[in-house]
CSV table of C-alpha atoms and ligand atoms in Angstrom, one decimal:
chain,number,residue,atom,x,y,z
A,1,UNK,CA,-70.8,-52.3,148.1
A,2,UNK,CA,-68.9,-55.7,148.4
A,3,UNK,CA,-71.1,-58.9,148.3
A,4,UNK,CA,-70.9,-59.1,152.1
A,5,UNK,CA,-72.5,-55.7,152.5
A,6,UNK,CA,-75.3,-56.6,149.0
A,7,UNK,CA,-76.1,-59.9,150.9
A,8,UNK,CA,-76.8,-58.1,154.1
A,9,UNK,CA,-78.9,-55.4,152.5
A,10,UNK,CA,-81.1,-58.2,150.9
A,11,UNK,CA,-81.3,-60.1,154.0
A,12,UNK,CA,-82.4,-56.6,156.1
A,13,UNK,CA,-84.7,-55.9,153.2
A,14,UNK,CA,-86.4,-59.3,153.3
A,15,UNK,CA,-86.3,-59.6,156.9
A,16,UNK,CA,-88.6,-56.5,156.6
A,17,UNK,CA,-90.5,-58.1,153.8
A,18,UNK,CA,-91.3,-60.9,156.0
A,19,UNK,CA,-91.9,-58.5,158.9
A,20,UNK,CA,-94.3,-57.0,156.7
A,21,UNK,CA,-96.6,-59.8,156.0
A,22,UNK,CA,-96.6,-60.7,159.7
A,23,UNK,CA,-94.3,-63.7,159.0
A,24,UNK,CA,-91.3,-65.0,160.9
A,25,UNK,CA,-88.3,-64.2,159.3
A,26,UNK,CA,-86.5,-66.7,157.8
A,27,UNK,CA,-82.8,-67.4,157.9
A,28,UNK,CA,-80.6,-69.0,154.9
A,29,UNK,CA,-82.9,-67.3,153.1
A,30,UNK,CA,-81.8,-68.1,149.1
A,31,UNK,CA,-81.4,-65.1,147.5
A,32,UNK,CA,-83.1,-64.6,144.3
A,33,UNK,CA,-79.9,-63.4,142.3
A,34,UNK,CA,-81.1,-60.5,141.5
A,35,UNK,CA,-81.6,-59.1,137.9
A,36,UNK,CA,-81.6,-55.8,136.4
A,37,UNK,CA,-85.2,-54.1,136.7
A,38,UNK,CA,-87.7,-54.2,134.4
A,39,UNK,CA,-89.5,-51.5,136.4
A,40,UNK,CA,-86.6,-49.1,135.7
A,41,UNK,CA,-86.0,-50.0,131.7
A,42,UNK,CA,-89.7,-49.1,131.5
A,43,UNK,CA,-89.6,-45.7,133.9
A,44,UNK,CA,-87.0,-44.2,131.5
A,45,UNK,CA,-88.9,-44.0,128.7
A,46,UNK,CA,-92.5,-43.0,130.4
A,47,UNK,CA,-93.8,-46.3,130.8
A,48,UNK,CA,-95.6,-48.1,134.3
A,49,UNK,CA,-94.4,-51.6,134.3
A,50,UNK,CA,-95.8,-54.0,136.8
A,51,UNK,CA,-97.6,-57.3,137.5
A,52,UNK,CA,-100.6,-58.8,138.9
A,53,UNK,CA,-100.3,-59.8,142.7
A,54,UNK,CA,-102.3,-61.6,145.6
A,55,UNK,CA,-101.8,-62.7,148.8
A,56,UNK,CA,-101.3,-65.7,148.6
A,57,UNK,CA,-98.4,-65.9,146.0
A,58,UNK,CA,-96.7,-63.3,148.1
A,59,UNK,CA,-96.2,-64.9,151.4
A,60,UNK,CA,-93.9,-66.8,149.0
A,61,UNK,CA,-90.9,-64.3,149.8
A,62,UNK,CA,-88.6,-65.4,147.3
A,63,UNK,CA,-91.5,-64.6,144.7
A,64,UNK,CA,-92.8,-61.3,146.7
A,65,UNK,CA,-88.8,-60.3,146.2
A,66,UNK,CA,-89.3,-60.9,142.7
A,67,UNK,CA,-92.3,-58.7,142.5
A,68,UNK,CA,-90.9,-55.9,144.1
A,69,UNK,CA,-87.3,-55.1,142.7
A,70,UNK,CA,-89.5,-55.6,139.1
A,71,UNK,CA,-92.3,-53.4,139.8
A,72,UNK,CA,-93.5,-50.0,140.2
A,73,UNK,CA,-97.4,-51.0,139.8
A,74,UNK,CA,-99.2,-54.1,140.8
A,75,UNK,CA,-102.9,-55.2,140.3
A,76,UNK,CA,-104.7,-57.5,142.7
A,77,UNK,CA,-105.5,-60.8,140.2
A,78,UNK,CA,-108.9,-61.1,142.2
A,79,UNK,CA,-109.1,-59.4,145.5
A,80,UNK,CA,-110.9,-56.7,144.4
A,81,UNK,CA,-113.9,-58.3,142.4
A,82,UNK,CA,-117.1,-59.4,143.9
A,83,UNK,CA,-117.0,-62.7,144.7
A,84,UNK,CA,-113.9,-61.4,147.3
A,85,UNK,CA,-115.4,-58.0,148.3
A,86,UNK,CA,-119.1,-58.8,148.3
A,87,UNK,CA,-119.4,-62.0,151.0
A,88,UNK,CA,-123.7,-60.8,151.5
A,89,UNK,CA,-125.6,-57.4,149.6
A,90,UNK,CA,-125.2,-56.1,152.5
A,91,UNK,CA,-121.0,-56.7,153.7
A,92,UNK,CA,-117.7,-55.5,152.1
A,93,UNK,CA,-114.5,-57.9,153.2
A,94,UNK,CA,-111.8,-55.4,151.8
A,95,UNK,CA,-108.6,-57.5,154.0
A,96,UNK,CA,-106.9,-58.8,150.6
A,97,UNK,CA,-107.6,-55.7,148.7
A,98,UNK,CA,-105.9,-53.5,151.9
A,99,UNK,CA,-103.2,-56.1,152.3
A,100,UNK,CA,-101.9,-55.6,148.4
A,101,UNK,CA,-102.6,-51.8,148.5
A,102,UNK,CA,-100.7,-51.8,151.8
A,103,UNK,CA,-98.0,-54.0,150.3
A,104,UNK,CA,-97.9,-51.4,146.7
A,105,UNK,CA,-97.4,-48.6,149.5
A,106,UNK,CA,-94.8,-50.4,151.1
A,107,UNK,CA,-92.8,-50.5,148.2
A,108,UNK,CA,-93.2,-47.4,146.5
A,109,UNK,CA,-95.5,-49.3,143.9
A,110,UNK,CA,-98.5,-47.8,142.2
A,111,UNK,CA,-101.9,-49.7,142.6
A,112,UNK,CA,-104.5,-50.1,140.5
A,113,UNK,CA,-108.2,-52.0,140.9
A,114,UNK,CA,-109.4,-54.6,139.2
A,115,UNK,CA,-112.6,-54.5,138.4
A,116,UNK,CA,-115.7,-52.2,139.6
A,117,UNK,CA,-118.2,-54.1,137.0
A,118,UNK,CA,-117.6,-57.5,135.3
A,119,UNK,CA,-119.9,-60.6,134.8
A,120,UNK,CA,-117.3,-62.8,136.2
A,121,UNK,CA,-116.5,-63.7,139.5
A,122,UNK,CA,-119.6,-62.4,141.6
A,123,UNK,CA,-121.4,-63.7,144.5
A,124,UNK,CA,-123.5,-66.6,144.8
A,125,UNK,CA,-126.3,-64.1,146.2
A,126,UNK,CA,-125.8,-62.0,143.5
A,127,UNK,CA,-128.3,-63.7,141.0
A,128,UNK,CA,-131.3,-64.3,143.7
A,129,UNK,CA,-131.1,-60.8,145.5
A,130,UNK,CA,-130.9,-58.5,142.0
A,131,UNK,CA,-133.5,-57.5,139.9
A,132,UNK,CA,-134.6,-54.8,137.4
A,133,UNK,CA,-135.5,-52.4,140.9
A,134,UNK,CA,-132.7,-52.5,142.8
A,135,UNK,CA,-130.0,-53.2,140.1
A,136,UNK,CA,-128.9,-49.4,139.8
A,137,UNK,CA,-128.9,-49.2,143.5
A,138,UNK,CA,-126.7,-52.1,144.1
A,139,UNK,CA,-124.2,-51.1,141.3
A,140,UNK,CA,-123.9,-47.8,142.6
A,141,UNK,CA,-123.2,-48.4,146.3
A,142,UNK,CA,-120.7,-51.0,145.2
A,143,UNK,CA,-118.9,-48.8,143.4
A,144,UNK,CA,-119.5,-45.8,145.7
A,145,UNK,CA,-118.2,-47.6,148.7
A,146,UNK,CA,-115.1,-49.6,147.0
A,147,UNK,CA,-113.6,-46.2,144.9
A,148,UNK,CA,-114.6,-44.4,148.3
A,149,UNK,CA,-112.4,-47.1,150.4
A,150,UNK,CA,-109.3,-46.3,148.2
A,151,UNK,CA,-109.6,-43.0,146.9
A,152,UNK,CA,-106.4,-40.7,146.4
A,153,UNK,CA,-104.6,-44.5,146.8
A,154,UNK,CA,-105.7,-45.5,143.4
A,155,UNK,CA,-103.8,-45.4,140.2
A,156,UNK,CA,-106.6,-46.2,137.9
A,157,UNK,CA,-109.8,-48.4,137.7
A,158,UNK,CA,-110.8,-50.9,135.8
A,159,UNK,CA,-114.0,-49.5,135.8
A,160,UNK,CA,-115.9,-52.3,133.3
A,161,UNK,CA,-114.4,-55.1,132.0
A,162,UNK,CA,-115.2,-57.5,129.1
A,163,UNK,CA,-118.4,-56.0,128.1
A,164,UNK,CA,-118.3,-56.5,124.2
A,165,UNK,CA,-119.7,-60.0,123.3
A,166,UNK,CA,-119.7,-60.4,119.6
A,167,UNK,CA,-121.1,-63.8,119.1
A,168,UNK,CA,-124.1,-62.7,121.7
A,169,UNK,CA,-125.2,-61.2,118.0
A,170,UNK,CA,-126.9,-57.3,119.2
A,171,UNK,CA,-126.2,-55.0,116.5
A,172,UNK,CA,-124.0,-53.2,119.4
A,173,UNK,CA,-121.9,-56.2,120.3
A,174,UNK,CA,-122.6,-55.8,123.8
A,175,UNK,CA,-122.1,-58.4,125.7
A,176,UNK,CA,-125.6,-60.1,127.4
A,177,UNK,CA,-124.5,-60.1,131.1
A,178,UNK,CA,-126.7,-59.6,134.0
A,179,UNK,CA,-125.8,-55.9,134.4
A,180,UNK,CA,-127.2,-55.4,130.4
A,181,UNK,CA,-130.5,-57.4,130.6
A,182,UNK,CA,-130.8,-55.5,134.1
A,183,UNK,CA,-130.2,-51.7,133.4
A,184,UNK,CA,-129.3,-52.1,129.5
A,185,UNK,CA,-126.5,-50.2,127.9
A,186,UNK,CA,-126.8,-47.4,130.0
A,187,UNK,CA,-124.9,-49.3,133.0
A,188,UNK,CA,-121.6,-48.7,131.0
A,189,UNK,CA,-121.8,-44.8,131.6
A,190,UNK,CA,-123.7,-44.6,135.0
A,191,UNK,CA,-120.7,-46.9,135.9
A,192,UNK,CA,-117.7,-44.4,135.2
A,193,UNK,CA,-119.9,-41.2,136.2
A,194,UNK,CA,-120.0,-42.5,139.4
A,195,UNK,CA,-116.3,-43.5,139.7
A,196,UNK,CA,-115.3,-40.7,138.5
A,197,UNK,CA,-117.8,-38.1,141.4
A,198,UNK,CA,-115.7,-40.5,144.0
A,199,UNK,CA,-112.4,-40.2,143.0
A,200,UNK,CA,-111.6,-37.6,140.3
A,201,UNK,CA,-107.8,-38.5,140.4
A,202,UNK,CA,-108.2,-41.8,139.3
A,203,UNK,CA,-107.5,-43.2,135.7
A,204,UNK,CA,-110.7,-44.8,134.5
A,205,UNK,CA,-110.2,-48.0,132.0
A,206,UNK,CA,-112.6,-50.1,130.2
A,207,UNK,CA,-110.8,-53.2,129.8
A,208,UNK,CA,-111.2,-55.5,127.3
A,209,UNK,CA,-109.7,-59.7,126.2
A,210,UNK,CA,-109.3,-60.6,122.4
A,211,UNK,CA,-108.3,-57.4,121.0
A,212,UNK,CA,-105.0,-58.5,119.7
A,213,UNK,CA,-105.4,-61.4,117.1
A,214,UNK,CA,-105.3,-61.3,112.8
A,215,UNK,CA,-109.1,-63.0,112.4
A,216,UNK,CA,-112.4,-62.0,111.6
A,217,UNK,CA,-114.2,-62.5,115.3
A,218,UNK,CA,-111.2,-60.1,116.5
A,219,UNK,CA,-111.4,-57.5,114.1
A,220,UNK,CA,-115.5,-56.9,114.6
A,221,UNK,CA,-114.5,-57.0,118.7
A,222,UNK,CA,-112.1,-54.1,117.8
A,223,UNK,CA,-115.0,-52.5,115.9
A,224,UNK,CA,-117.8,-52.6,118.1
A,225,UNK,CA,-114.9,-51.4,120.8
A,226,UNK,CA,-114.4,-48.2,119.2
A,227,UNK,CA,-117.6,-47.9,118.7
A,228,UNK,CA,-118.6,-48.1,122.2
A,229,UNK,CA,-115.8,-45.6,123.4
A,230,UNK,CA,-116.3,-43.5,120.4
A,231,UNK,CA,-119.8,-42.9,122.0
A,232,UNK,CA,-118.7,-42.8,126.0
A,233,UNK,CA,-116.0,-39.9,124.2
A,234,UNK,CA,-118.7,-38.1,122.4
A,235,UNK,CA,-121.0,-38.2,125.6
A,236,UNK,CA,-118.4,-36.7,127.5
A,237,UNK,CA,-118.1,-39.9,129.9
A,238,UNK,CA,-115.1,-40.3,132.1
A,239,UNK,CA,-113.3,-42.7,130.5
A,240,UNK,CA,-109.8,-42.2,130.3
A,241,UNK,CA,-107.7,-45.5,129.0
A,242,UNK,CA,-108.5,-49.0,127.0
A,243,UNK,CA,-107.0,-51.7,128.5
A,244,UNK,CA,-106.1,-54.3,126.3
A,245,UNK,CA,-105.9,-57.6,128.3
A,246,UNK,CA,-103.4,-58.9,126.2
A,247,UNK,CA,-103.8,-62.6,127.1
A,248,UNK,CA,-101.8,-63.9,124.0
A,249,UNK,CA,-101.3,-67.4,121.9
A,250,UNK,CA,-97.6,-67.7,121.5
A,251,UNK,CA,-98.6,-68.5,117.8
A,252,UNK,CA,-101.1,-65.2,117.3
A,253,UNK,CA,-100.0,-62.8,114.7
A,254,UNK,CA,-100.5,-59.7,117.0
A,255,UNK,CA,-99.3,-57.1,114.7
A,256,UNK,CA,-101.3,-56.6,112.1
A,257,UNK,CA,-101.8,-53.3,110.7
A,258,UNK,CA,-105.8,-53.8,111.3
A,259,UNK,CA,-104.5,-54.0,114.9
A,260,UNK,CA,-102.2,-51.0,114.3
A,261,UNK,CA,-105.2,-48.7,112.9
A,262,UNK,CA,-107.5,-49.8,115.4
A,263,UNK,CA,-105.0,-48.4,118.1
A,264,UNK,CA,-104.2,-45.4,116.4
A,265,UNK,CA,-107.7,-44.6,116.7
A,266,UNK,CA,-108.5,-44.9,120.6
A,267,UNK,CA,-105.2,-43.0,120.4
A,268,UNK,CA,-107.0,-40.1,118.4
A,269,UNK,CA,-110.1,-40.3,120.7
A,270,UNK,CA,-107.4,-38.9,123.1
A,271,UNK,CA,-107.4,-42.0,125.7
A,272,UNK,CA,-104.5,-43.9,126.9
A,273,UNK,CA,-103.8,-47.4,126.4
A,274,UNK,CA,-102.8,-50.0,128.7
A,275,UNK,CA,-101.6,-53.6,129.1
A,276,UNK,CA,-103.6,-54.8,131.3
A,277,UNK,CA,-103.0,-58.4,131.9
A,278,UNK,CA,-100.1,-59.7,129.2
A,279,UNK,CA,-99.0,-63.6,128.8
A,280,UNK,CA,-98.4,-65.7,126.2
A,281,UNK,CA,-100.0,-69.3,126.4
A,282,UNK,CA,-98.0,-71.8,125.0
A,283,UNK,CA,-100.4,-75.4,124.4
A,284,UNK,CA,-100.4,-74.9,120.7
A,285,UNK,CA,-96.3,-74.8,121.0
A,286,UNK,CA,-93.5,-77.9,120.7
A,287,UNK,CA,-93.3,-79.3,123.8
A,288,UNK,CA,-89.5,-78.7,123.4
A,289,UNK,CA,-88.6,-75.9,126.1
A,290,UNK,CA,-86.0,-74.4,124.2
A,291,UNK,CA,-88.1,-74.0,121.4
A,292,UNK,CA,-91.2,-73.2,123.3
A,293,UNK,CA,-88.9,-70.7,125.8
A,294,UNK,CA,-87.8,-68.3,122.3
A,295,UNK,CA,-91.0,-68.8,120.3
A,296,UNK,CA,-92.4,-66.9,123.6
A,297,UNK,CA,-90.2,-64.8,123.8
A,298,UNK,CA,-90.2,-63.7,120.2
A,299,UNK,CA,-94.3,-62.9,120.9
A,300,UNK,CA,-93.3,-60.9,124.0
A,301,UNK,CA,-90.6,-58.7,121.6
A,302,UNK,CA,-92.9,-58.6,118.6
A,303,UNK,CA,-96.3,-57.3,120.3
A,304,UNK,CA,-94.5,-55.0,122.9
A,305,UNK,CA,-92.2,-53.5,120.0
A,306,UNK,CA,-95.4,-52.7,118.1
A,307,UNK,CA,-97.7,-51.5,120.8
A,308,UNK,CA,-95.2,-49.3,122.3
A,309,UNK,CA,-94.9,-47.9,118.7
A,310,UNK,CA,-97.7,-45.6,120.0
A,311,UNK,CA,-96.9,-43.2,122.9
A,312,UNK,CA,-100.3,-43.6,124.5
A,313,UNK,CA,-99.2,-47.2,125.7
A,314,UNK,CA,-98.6,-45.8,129.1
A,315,UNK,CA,-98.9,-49.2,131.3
A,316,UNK,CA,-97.9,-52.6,130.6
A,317,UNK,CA,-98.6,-54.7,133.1
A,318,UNK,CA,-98.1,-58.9,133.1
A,319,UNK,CA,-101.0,-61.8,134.6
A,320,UNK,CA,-98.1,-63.0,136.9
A,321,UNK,CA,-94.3,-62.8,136.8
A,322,UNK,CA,-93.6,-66.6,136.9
A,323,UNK,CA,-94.4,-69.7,135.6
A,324,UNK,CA,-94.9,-71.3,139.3
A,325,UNK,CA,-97.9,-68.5,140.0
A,326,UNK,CA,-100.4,-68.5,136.9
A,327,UNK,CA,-104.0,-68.9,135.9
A,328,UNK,CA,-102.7,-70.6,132.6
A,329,UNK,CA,-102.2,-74.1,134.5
A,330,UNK,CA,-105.6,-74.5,135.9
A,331,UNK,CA,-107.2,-72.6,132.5
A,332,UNK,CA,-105.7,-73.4,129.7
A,333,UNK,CA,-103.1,-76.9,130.1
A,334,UNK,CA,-101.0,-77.6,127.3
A,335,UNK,CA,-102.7,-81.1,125.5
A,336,UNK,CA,-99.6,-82.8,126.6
A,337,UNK,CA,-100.0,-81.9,130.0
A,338,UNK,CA,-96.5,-80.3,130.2
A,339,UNK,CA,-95.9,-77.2,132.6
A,340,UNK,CA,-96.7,-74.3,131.3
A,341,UNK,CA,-94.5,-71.6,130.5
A,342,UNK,CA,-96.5,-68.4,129.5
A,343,UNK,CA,-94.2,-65.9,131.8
A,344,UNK,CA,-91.2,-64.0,131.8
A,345,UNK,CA,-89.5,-66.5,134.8
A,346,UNK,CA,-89.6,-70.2,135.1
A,347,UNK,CA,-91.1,-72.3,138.2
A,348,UNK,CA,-87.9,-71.3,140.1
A,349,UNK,CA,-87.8,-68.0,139.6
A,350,UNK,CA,-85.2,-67.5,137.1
A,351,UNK,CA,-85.6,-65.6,134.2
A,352,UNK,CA,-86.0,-67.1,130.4
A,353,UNK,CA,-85.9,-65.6,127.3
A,354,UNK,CA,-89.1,-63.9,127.6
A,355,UNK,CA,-87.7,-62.0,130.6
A,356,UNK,CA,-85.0,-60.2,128.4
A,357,UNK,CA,-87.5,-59.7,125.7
A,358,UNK,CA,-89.5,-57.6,127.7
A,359,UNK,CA,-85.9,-55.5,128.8
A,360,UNK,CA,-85.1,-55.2,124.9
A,361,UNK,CA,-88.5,-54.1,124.3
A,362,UNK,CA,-88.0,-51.6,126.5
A,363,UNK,CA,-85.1,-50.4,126.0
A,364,UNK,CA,-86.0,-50.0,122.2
A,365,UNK,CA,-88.9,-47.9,123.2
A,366,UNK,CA,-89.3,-44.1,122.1
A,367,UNK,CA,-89.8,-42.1,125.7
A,368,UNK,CA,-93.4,-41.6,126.2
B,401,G3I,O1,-110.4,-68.0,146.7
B,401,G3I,C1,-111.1,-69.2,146.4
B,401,G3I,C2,-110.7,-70.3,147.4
B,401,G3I,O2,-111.2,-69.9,148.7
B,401,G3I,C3,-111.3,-71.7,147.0
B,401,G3I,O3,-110.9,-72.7,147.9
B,401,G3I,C4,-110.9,-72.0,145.5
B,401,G3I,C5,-111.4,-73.3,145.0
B,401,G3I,O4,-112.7,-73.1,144.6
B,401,G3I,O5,-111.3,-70.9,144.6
B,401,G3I,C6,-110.7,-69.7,145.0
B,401,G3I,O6,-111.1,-68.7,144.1
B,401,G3I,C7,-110.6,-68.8,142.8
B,401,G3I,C8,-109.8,-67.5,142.5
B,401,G3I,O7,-109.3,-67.5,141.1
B,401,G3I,C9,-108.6,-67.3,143.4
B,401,G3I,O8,-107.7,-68.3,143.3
B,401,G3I,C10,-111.7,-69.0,141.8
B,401,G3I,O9,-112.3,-70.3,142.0
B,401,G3I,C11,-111.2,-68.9,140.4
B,401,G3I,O10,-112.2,-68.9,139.4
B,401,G3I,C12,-110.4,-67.5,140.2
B,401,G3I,O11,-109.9,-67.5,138.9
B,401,G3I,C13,-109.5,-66.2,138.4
B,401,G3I,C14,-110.3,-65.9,137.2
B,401,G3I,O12,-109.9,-64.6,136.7
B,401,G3I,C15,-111.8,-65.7,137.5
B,401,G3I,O13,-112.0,-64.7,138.5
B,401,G3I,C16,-108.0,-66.3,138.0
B,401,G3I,O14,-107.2,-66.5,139.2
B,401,G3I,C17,-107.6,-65.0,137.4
B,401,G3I,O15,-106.2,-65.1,136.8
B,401,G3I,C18,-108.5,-64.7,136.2
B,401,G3I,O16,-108.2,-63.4,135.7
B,401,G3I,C19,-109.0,-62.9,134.6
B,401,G3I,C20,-109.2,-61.4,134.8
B,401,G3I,O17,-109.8,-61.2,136.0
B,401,G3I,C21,-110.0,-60.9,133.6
B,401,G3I,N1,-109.4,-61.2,132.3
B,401,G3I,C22,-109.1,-62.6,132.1
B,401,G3I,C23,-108.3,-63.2,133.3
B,401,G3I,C24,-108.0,-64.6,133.0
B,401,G3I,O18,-109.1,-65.4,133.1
């Protein structure tokens, strides 16, 4: 097809993109140029490679573009947690969670939700309306009607998140969140059981942050992990992936054969792994961008390379695709106070070394 004919095609295609989200198209639209697919290096060797998504960043069409010609799964960063689902006990607001499913639909994407249980992000009311009576209740008709809302849409749930809390000191390592002190241990299980009655397609996760690192505090996390799906396993609980956040330091040594064993052995318990929500902060890094830029990109190589090592990894899936949409500005600023540059494009949507990392890592991978 001659340019004339590509640059129509992309201007039909995001005409209907901004058809899609209700917005007026716009003319002189400037083309992202567009770059080979991550989505496809990843789909020929077994792996789901997407990237976290909301609404808001996506009415940004350049960026929505982006989002779409690199993936083939997207996650909603936070419309499908409490504090955007639950507005009272008794109300669901589902509108951002069916926009992004919609929008995944719309472009052959796969969707997945993020997350049925968590001790972040819930409601105000939360706190004053719960209580050791009506805790089961309320967990089960919130997960009852949300998995019920997008059954047979759903790729996978993350069905708990985070629940492993070393330094909270139980002999366990569970984590002491409302839902523990509540309905104890047991919540973990009645959790998935009750995903699993309302939709038996999907692909059930724990997920789980500060898995990756060469230290102490991450080594007994990775224990008490195993631990904790070594028992869901042996109970016969539907749980069917880890996901490992992935939330990286660019400086992390994130391939260490503790790391390597302890993967090898969800592996054996016959679950999948998933990257869940990969980045690399950079505030420990030279502010020089250059340097910054390849010292990222070298993390992105080195941890993908050796996760995808084990043919379990099924998903990898990035907190954001550029540097202008991400968490990592408000959460974790370099001392400096320079931007931020954790993803695999920069602020205008081009891509950095990080981007062709990911490719190479890829592309070096054994098919699944
Ligand atoms: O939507 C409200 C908006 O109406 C309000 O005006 C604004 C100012 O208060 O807040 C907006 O909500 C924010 C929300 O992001 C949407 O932007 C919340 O305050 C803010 O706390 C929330 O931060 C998210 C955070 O999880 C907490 O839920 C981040 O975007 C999101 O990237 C981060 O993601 C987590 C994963 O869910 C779990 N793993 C760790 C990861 C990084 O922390």
């Amino acid at each position: 097809m001659n340019k004339t004919g590509v640059a129509h095609t992309r201007r039909t295609f995001l005409g209907s993109l901004a058809a899609f989200f209700g917005l007026e198209a716009i003319n002189n639209f400037s083309l992202i140029a567009a770059t080979a697919s991550l989505r496809s290096y990843a789909a020929e060797k077994g792996i789901l490679f997407g990237t976290a998504s909301s609404v808001v960043a996506l009415q940004d069409l350049a960026y929505a573009s982006l989002v779409i010609g690199q993936s083939a799964v997207t996650v909603p960063e936070n419309a499908l947690k409490w504090a955007a689902l639950r507005p009272s006990p008794d109300s669901f607001n589902f509108k951002d969670g069916d926009t992004l499913c919609n929008f995944a639909q719309a472009h052959a994407m796969a969707y997945r939700g993020h997350a049925l249980v968590w001790h972040g992000a819930m409601p105000r009311w939360f706190s004053s309306v719960a209580n050791k009576e009506n805790a089961e209740q309320i967990l089960i008709k919130h997960i009852s009607t949300v998995v019920a809302h997008y059954a047979d849409k759903m790729h996978s749930w993350d069905v708990v998140n985070e629940a492993v809390e070393i330094a909270d000191g139980r002999p366990d390592g569970l984590r002491n969140t409302s839902w523990l002190q509540l309905l104890g241990p047991a919540y973990i299980e009645t959790a998935f059981r009750q995903a699993h009655g309302i939709d038996p397609k999907a692909v059930l996760v724990y997920n789980e942050n500060f898995l990756e690192a060469d230290d102490e505090q991450s080594e007994r996390k990775r224990q008490a992990v195993l631990a904790l799906l070594t028992g869901l396993k042996r109970n016969q609980v539907p749980v069917h992936a880890l996901g490992i956040q992935s939330h990286l330091y660019g400086e992390d040594n994130t391939t260490s054969p503790r790391f390597g064993r302890f993967l090898d052995c969800i592996a054996d318990l016959g679950l999948s792994i998933f990257i869940t929500e990969l980045d690399v902060r950079d505030k420990h890094l030279p502010a020089a961008v250059g340097v910054r830029d390849q010292m990222i990109a070298d993390q992105y190589f080195n941890y993908l390379a050796f996760i995808l090592q084990r043919r379990a990894v099924k998903v990898v899936i990035t907190w954001g695709l550029t540097d202008r949409y991400t968490w990592i500005t408000d959460y974790h600023p370099r001392p400096d106070a320079a931007p931020v540059r954790p993803l695999l494009y920069d602020a205008n949507l081009q891509p950095k070394q990080a981007y062709d990392a990911v490719a190479r890592a890829f592309k070096e991978a054994a098919v699944r």
